[in-house]
PDB file of C-alpha atoms in Angstrom:
ATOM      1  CA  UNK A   1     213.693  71.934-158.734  1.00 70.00           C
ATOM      2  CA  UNK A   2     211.835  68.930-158.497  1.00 79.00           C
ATOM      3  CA  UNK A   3     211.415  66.786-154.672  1.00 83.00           C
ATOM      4  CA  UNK A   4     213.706  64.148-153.220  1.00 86.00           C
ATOM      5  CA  UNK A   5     212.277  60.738-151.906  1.00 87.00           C
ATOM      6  CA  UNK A   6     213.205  59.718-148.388  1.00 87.00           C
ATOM      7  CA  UNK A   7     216.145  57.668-149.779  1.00 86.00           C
ATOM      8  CA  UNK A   8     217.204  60.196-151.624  1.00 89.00           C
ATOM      9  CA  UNK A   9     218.094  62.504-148.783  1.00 90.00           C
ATOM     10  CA  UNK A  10     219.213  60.172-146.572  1.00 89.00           C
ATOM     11  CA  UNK A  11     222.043  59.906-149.079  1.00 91.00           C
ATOM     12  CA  UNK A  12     221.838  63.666-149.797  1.00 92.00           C
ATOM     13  CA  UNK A  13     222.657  64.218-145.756  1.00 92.00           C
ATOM     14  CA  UNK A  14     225.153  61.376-145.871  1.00 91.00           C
ATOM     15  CA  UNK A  15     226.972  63.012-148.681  1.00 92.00           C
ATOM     16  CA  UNK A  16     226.644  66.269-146.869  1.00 93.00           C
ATOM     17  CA  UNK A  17     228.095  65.026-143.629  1.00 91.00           C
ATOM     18  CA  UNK A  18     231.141  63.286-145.123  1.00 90.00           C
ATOM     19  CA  UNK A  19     232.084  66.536-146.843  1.00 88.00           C
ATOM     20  CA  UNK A  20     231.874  68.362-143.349  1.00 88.00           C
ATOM     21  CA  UNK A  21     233.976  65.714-141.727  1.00 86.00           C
ATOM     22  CA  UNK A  22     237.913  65.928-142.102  1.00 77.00           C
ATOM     23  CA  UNK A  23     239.951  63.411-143.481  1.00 76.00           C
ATOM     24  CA  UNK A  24     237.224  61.751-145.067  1.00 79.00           C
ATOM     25  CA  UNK A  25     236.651  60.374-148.892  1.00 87.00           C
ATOM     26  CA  UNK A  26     232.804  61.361-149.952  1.00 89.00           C
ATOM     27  CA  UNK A  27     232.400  59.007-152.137  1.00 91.00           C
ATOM     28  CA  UNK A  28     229.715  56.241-153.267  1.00 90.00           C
ATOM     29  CA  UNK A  29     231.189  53.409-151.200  1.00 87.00           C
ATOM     30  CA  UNK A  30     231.707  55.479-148.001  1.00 87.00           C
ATOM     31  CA  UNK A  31     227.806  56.557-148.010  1.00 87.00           C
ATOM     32  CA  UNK A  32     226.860  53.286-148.797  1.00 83.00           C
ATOM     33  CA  UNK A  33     228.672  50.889-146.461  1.00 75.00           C
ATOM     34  CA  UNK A  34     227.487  53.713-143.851  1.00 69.00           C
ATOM     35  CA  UNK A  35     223.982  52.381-143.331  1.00 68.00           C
ATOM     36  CA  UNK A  36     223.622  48.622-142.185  1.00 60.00           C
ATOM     37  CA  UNK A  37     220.323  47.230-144.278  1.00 56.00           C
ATOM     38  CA  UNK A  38     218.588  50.366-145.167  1.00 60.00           C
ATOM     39  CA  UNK A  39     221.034  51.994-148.081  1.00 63.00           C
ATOM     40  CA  UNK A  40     223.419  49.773-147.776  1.00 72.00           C
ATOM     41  CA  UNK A  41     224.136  46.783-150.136  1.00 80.00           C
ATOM     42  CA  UNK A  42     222.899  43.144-148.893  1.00 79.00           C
ATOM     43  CA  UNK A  43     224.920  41.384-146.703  1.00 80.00           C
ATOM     44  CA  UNK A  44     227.173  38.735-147.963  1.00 86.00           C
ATOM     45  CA  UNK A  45     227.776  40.151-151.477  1.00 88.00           C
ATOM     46  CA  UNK A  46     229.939  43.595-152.926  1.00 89.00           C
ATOM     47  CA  UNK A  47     229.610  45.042-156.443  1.00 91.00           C
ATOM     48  CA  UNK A  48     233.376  44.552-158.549  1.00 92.00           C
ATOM     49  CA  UNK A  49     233.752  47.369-160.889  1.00 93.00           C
ATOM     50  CA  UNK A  50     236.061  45.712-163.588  1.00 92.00           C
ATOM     51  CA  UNK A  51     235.142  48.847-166.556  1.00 92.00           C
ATOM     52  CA  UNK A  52     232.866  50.319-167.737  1.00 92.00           C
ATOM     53  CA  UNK A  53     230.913  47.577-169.345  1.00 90.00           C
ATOM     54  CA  UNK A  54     232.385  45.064-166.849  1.00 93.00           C
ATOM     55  CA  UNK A  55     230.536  45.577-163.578  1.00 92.00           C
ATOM     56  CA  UNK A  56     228.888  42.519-161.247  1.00 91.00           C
ATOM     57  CA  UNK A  57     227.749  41.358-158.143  1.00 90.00           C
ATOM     58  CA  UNK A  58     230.134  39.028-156.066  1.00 90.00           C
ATOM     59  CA  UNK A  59     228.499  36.744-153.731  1.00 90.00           C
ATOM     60  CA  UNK A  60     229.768  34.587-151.194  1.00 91.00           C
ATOM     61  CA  UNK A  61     229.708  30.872-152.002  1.00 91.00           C
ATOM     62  CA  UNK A  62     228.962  29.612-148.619  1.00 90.00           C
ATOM     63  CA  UNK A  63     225.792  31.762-148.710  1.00 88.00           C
ATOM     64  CA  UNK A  64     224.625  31.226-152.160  1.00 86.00           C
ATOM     65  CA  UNK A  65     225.119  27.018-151.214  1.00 88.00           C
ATOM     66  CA  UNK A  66     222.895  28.129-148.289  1.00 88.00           C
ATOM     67  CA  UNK A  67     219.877  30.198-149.567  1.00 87.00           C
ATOM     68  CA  UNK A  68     220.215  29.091-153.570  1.00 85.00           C
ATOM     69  CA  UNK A  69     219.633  31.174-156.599  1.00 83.00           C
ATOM     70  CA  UNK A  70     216.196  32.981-155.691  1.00 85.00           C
ATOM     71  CA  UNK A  71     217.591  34.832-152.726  1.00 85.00           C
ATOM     72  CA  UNK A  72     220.608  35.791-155.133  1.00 84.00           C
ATOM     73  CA  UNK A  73     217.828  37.064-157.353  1.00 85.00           C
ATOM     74  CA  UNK A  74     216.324  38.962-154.626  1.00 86.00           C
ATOM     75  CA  UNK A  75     219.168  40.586-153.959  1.00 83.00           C
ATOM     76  CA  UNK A  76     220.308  41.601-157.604  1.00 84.00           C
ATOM     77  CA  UNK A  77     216.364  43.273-157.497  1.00 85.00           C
ATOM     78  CA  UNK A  78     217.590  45.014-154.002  1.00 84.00           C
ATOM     79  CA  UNK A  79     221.198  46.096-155.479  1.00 86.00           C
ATOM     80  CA  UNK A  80     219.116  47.247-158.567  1.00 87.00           C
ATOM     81  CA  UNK A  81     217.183  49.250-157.381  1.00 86.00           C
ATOM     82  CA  UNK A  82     219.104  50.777-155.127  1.00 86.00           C
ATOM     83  CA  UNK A  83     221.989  51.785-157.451  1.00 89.00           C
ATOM     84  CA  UNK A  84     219.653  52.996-159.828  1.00 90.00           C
ATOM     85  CA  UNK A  85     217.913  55.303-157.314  1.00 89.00           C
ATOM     86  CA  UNK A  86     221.834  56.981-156.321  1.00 91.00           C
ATOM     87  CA  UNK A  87     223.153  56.999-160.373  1.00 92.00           C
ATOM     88  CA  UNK A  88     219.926  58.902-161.188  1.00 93.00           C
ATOM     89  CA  UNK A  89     220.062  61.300-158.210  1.00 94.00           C
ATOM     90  CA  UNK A  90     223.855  62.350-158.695  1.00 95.00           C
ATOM     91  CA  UNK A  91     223.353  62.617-162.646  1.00 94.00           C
ATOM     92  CA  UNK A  92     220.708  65.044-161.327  1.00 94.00           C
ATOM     93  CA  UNK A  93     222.861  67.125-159.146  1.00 95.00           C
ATOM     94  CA  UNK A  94     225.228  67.158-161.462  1.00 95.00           C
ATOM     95  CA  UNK A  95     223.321  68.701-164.198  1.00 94.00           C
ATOM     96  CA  UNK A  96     221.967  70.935-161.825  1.00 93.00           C
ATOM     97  CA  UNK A  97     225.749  72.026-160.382  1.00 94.00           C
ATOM     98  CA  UNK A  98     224.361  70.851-157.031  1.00 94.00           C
ATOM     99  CA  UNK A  99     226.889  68.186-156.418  1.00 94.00           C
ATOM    100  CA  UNK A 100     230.401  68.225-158.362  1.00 95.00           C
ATOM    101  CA  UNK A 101     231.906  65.136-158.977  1.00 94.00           C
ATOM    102  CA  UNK A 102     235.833  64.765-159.477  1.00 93.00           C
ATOM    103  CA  UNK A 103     238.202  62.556-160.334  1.00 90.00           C
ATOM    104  CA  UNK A 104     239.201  58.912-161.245  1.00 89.00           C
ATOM    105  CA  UNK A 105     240.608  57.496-157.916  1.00 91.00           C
ATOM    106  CA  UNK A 106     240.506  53.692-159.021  1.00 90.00           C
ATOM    107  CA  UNK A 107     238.291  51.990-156.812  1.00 91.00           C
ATOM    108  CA  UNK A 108     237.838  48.072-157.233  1.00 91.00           C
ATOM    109  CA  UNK A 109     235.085  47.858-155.185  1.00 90.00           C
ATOM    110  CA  UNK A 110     231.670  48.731-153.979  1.00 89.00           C
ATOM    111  CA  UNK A 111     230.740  47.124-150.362  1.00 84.00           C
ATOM    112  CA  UNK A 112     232.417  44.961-148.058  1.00 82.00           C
ATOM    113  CA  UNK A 113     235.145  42.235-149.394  1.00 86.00           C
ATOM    114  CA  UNK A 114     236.135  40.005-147.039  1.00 86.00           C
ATOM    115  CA  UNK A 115     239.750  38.720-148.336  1.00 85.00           C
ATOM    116  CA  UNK A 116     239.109  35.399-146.214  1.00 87.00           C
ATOM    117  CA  UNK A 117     235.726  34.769-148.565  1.00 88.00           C
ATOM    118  CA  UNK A 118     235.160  32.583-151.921  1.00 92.00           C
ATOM    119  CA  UNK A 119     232.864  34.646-154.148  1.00 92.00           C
ATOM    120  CA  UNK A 120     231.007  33.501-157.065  1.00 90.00           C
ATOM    121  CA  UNK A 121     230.223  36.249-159.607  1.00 90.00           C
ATOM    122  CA  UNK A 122     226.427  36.790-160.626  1.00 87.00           C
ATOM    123  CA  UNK A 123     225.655  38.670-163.917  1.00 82.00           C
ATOM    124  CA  UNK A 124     222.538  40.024-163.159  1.00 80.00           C
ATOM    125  CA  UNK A 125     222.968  44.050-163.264  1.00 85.00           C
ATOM    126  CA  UNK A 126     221.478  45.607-166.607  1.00 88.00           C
ATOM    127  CA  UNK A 127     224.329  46.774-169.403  1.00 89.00           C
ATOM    128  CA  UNK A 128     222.517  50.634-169.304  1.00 90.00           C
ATOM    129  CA  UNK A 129     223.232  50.732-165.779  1.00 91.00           C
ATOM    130  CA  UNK A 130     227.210  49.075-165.361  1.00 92.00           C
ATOM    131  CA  UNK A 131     228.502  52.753-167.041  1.00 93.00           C
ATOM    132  CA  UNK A 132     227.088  54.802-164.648  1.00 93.00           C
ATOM    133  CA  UNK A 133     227.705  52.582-161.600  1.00 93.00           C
ATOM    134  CA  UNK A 134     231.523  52.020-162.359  1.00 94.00           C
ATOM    135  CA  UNK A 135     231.386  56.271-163.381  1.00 94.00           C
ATOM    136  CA  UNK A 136     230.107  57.103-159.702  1.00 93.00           C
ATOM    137  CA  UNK A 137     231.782  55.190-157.875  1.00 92.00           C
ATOM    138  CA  UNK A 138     234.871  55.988-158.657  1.00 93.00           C
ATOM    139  CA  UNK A 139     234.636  59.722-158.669  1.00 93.00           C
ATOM    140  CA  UNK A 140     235.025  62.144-155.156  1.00 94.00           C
ATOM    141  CA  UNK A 141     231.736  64.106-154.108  1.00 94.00           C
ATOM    142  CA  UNK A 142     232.182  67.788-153.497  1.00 94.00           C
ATOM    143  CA  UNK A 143     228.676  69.525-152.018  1.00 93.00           C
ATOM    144  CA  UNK A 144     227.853  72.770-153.164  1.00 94.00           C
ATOM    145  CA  UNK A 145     226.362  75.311-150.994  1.00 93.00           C
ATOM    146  CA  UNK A 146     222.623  75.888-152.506  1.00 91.00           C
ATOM    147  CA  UNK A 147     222.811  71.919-151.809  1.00 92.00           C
ATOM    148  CA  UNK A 148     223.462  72.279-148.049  1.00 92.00           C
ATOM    149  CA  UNK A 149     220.944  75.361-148.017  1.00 91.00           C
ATOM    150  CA  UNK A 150     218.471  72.894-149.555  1.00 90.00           C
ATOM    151  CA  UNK A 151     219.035  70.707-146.766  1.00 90.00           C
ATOM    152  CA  UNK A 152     218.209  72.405-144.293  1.00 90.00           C
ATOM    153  CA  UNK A 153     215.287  73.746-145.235  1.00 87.00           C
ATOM    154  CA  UNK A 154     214.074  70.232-145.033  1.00 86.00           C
ATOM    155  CA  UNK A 155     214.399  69.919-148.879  1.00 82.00           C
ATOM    156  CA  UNK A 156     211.785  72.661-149.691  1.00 77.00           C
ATOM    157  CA  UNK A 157     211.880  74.108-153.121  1.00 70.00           C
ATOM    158  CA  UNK A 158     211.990  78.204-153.146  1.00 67.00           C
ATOM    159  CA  UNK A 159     208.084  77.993-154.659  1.00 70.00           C
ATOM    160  CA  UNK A 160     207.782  75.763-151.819  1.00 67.00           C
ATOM    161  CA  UNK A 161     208.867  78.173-149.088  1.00 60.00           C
ATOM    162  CA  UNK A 162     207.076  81.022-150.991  1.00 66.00           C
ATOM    163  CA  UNK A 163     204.148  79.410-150.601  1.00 59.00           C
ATOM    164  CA  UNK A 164     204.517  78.626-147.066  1.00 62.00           C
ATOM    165  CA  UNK A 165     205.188  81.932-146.047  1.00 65.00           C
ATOM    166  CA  UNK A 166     201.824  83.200-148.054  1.00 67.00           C
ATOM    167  CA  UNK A 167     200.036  80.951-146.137  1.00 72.00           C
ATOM    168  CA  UNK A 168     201.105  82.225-142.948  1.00 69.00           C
ATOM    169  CA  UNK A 169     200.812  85.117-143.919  1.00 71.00           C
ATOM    170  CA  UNK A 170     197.305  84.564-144.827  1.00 72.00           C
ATOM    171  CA  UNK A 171     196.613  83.018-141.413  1.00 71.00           C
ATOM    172  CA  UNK A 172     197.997  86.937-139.750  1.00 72.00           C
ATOM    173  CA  UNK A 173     195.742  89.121-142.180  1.00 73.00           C
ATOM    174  CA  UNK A 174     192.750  86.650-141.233  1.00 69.00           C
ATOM    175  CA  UNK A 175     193.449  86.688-137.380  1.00 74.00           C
ATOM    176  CA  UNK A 176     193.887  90.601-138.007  1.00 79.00           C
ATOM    177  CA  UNK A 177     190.165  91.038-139.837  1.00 75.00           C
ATOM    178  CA  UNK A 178     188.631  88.865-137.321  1.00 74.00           C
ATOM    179  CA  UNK A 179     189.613  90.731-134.551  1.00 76.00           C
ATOM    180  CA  UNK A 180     188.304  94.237-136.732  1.00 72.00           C
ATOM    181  CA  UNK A 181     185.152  92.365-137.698  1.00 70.00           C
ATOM    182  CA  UNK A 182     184.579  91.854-134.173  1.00 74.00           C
ATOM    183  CA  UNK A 183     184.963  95.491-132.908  1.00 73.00           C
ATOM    184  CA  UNK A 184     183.094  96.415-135.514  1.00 75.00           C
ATOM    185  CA  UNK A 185     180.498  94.597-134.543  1.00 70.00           C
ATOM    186  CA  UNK A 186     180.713  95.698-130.569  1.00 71.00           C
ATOM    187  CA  UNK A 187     180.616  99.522-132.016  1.00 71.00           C
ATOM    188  CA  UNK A 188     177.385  98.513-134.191  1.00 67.00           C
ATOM    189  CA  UNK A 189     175.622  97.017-130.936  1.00 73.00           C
ATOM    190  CA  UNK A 190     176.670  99.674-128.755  1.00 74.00           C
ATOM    191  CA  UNK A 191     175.832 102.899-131.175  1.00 68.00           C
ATOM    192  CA  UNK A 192     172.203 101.384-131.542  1.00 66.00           C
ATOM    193  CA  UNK A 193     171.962 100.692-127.627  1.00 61.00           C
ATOM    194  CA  UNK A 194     173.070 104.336-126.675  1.00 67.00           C
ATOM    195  CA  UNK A 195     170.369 106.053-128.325  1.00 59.00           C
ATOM    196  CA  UNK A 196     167.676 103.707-127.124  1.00 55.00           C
ATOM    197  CA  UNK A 197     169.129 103.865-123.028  1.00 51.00           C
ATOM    198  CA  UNK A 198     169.046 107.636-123.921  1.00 53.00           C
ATOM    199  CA  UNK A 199     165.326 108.127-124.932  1.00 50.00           C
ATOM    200  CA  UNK A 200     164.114 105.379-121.981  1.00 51.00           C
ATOM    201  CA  UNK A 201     165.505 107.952-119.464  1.00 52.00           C
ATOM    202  CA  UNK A 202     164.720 110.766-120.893  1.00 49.00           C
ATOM    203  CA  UNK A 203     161.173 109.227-121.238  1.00 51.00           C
ATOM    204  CA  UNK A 204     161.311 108.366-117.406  1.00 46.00           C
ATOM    205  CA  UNK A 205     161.751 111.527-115.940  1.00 51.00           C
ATOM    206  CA  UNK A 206     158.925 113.318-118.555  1.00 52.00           C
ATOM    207  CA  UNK A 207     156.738 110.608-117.092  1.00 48.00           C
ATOM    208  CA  UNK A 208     157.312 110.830-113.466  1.00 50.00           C
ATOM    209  CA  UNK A 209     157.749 115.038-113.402  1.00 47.00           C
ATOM    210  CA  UNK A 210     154.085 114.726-115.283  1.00 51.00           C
ATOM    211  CA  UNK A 211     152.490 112.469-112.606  1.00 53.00           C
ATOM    212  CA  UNK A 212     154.513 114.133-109.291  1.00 51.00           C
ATOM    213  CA  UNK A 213     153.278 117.556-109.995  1.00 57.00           C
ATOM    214  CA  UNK A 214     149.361 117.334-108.380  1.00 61.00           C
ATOM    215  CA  UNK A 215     151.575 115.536-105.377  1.00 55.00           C
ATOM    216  CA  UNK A 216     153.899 118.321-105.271  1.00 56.00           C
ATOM    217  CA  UNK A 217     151.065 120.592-105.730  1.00 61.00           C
ATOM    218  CA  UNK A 218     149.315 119.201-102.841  1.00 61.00           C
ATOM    219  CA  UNK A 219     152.027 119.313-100.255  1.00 57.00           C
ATOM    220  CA  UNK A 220     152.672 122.519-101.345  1.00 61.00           C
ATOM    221  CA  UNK A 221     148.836 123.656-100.070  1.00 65.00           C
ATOM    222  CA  UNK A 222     149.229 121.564 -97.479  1.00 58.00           C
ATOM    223  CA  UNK A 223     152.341 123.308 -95.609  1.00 55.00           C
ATOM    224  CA  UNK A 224     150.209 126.206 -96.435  1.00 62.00           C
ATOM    225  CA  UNK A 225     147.112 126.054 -94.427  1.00 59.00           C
ATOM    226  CA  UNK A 226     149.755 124.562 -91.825  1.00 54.00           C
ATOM    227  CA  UNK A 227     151.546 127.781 -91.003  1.00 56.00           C
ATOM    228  CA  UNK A 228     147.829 129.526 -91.240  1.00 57.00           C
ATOM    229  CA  UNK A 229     146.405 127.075 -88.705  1.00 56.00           C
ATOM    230  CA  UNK A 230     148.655 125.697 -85.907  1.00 54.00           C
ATOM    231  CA  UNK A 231     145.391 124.125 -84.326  1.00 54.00           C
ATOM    232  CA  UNK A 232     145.280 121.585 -87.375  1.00 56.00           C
ATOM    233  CA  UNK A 233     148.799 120.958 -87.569  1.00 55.00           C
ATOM    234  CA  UNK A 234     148.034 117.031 -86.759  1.00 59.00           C
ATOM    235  CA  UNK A 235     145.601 116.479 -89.800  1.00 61.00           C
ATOM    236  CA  UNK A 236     147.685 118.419 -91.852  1.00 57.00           C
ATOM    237  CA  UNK A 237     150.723 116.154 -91.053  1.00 59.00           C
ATOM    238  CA  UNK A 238     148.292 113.195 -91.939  1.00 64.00           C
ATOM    239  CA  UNK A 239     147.146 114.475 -95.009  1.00 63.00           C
ATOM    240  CA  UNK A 240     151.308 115.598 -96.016  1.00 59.00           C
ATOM    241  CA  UNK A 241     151.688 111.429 -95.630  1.00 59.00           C
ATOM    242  CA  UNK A 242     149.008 110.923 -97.996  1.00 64.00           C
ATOM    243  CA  UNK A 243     150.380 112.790-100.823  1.00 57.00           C
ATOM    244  CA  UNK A 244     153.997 111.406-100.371  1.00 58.00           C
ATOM    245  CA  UNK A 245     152.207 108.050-100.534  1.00 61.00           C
ATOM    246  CA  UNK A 246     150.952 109.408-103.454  1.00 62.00           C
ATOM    247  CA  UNK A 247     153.227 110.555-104.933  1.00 55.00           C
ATOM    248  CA  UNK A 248     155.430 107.480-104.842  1.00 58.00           C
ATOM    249  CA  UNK A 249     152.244 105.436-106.206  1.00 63.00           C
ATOM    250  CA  UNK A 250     152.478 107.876-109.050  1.00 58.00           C
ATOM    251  CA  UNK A 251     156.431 106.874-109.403  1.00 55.00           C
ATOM    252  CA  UNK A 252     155.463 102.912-109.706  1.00 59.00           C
ATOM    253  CA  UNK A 253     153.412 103.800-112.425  1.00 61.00           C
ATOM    254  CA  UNK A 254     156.012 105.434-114.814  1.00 53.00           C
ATOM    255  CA  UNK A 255     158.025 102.824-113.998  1.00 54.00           C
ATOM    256  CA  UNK A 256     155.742  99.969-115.333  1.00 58.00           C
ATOM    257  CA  UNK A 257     154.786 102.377-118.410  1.00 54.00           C
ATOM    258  CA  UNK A 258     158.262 102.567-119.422  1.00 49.00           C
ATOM    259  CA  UNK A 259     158.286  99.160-121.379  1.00 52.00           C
ATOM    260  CA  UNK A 260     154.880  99.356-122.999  1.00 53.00           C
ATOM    261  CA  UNK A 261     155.872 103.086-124.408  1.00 49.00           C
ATOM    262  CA  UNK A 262     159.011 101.980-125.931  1.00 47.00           C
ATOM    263  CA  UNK A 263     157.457  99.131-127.393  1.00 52.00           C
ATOM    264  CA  UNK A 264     154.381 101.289-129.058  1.00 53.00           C
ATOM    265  CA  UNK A 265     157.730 103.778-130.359  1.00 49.00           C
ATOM    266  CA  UNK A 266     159.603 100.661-132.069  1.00 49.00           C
ATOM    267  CA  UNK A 267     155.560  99.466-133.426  1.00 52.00           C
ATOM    268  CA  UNK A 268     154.867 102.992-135.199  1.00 49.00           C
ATOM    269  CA  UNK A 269     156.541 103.169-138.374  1.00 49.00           C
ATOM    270  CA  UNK A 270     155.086  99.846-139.518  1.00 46.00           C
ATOM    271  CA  UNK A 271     151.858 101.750-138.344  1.00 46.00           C
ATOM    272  CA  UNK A 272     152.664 104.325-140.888  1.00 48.00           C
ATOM    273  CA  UNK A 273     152.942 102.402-143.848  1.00 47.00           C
ATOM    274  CA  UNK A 274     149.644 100.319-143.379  1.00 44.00           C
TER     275      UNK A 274
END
């Protein structure tokens, strides 16, 4: 199915909403003499549909006096083109079964006629074209369903709307593998952190159970000789302080050794393979 211009479905909706609306004749003139400028046939002038092969442009005398023969040759190049644009889009819905088009109900005329006007008839309008103008015009419009359905899906083919929907569905499965990529990532950071927290504690307490010991030791001698010797209970207090200072010193240490004996762990296999 191919795409509509922007003319084209203004007259495709036009045709759609005179079908909808009761007691109403969905026909060529209707949807043209519906729009004022845009659709609609230039003011001053209406098409006379005489046959098949007799089809031209009536245009009021007082105006053509006014504006001369250029502005009626602007607006045979208006009329043209506009009835050229509608013939070719309802021969297309037609062979497509998107429109059906019934009937001979004998119109005259296409536009406004104003019975209290003079008109002077212009041949301008090409011989191809007179057939298909007088054929249209004169027949009644019925809509078909796939035509409405088109419509309102803003005139969107099926490939069209396929397509869409990939996308979008594209845009979920990428939002979805960002958000694994990303956990995966968290997991990958947080499996290699673990191990290294683990060891740096584990190293911590080796460290300071290694360097409290001769402090331990020492208090341990020291509560000794206390209970053996009441008479030196003050210097043994004294000397208890000591090793808790000591031992507390010895603490500090581990603490600062931490970083550089992690760093000489992460340094040794490039050791190994000089």
């Amino acid at each position: 199915m191919r795409t509509f211009s922007d003319l084209e479905k203004t007259l495709v909706r036009k045709m759609i909403e005179l079908d909808d609306r009761s007691c109403s004749l969905n026909v060529l003139g209707n949807i043209i003499n519906s729009f004022n400028g845009h659709t609609g046939l230039p003011e001053f002038c209406y098409i006379e549909l005489k046959s098949e092969s007799d089809v031209f442009i009536q245009v009021e005398s007082h105006a053509l006096e006014k504006n001369g023969m250029d502005w009626v040759r602007g607006i045979d190049n208006d009329i043209s083109k506009k009835l050229l644009t509608v013939v070719a889009l309802f021969q297309y819905l037609e062979d497509e079964k998107l429109a059906y088009f019934t009937g001979d109900l004998g119109i005259k005329n296409l536009g406004v006629k104003c019975d209290s006007a003079e008109y002077t008839r212009c041949e301008f309008l090409d011989d191809d074209l007179k057939p298909l103008i007088f054929k249209y015009s004169r027949k009644k419009i019925f809509v078909s369903e796939t035509l409405r359905l088109l419509a309102t899906n803003g005139f969107k083919t099926d490939e069209e709307l396929r397509h869409e929907a990939e996308i979008v569905s594209m845009g979920k499965q990428l939002n979805i593998t960002r958000w694994a990529l990303g956990l995966t990532v968290l997991g990958l950071i947080i499996s290699i952190m673990i191990p290294t927290l683990t060891i740096s504690s584990v190293e911590l307490k080796n460290i300071e159970l290694v360097n409290s010991r001769p402090a331990l030791a020492a208090i341990e001698n020291q509560l000794q000789k206390m209970n053996d010797n009441d008479n030196s209970r003050n210097a043994m207090i004294e000397r208890i302080e000591s090793a808790i200072l000591s031992l507390q010193e010895s603490i500090d240490r581990a603490s600062s050794i931490l970083p550089e004996s992690h760093n000489n762990k992460m340094q040794t296999p490039a050791d190994d393979d000089d």
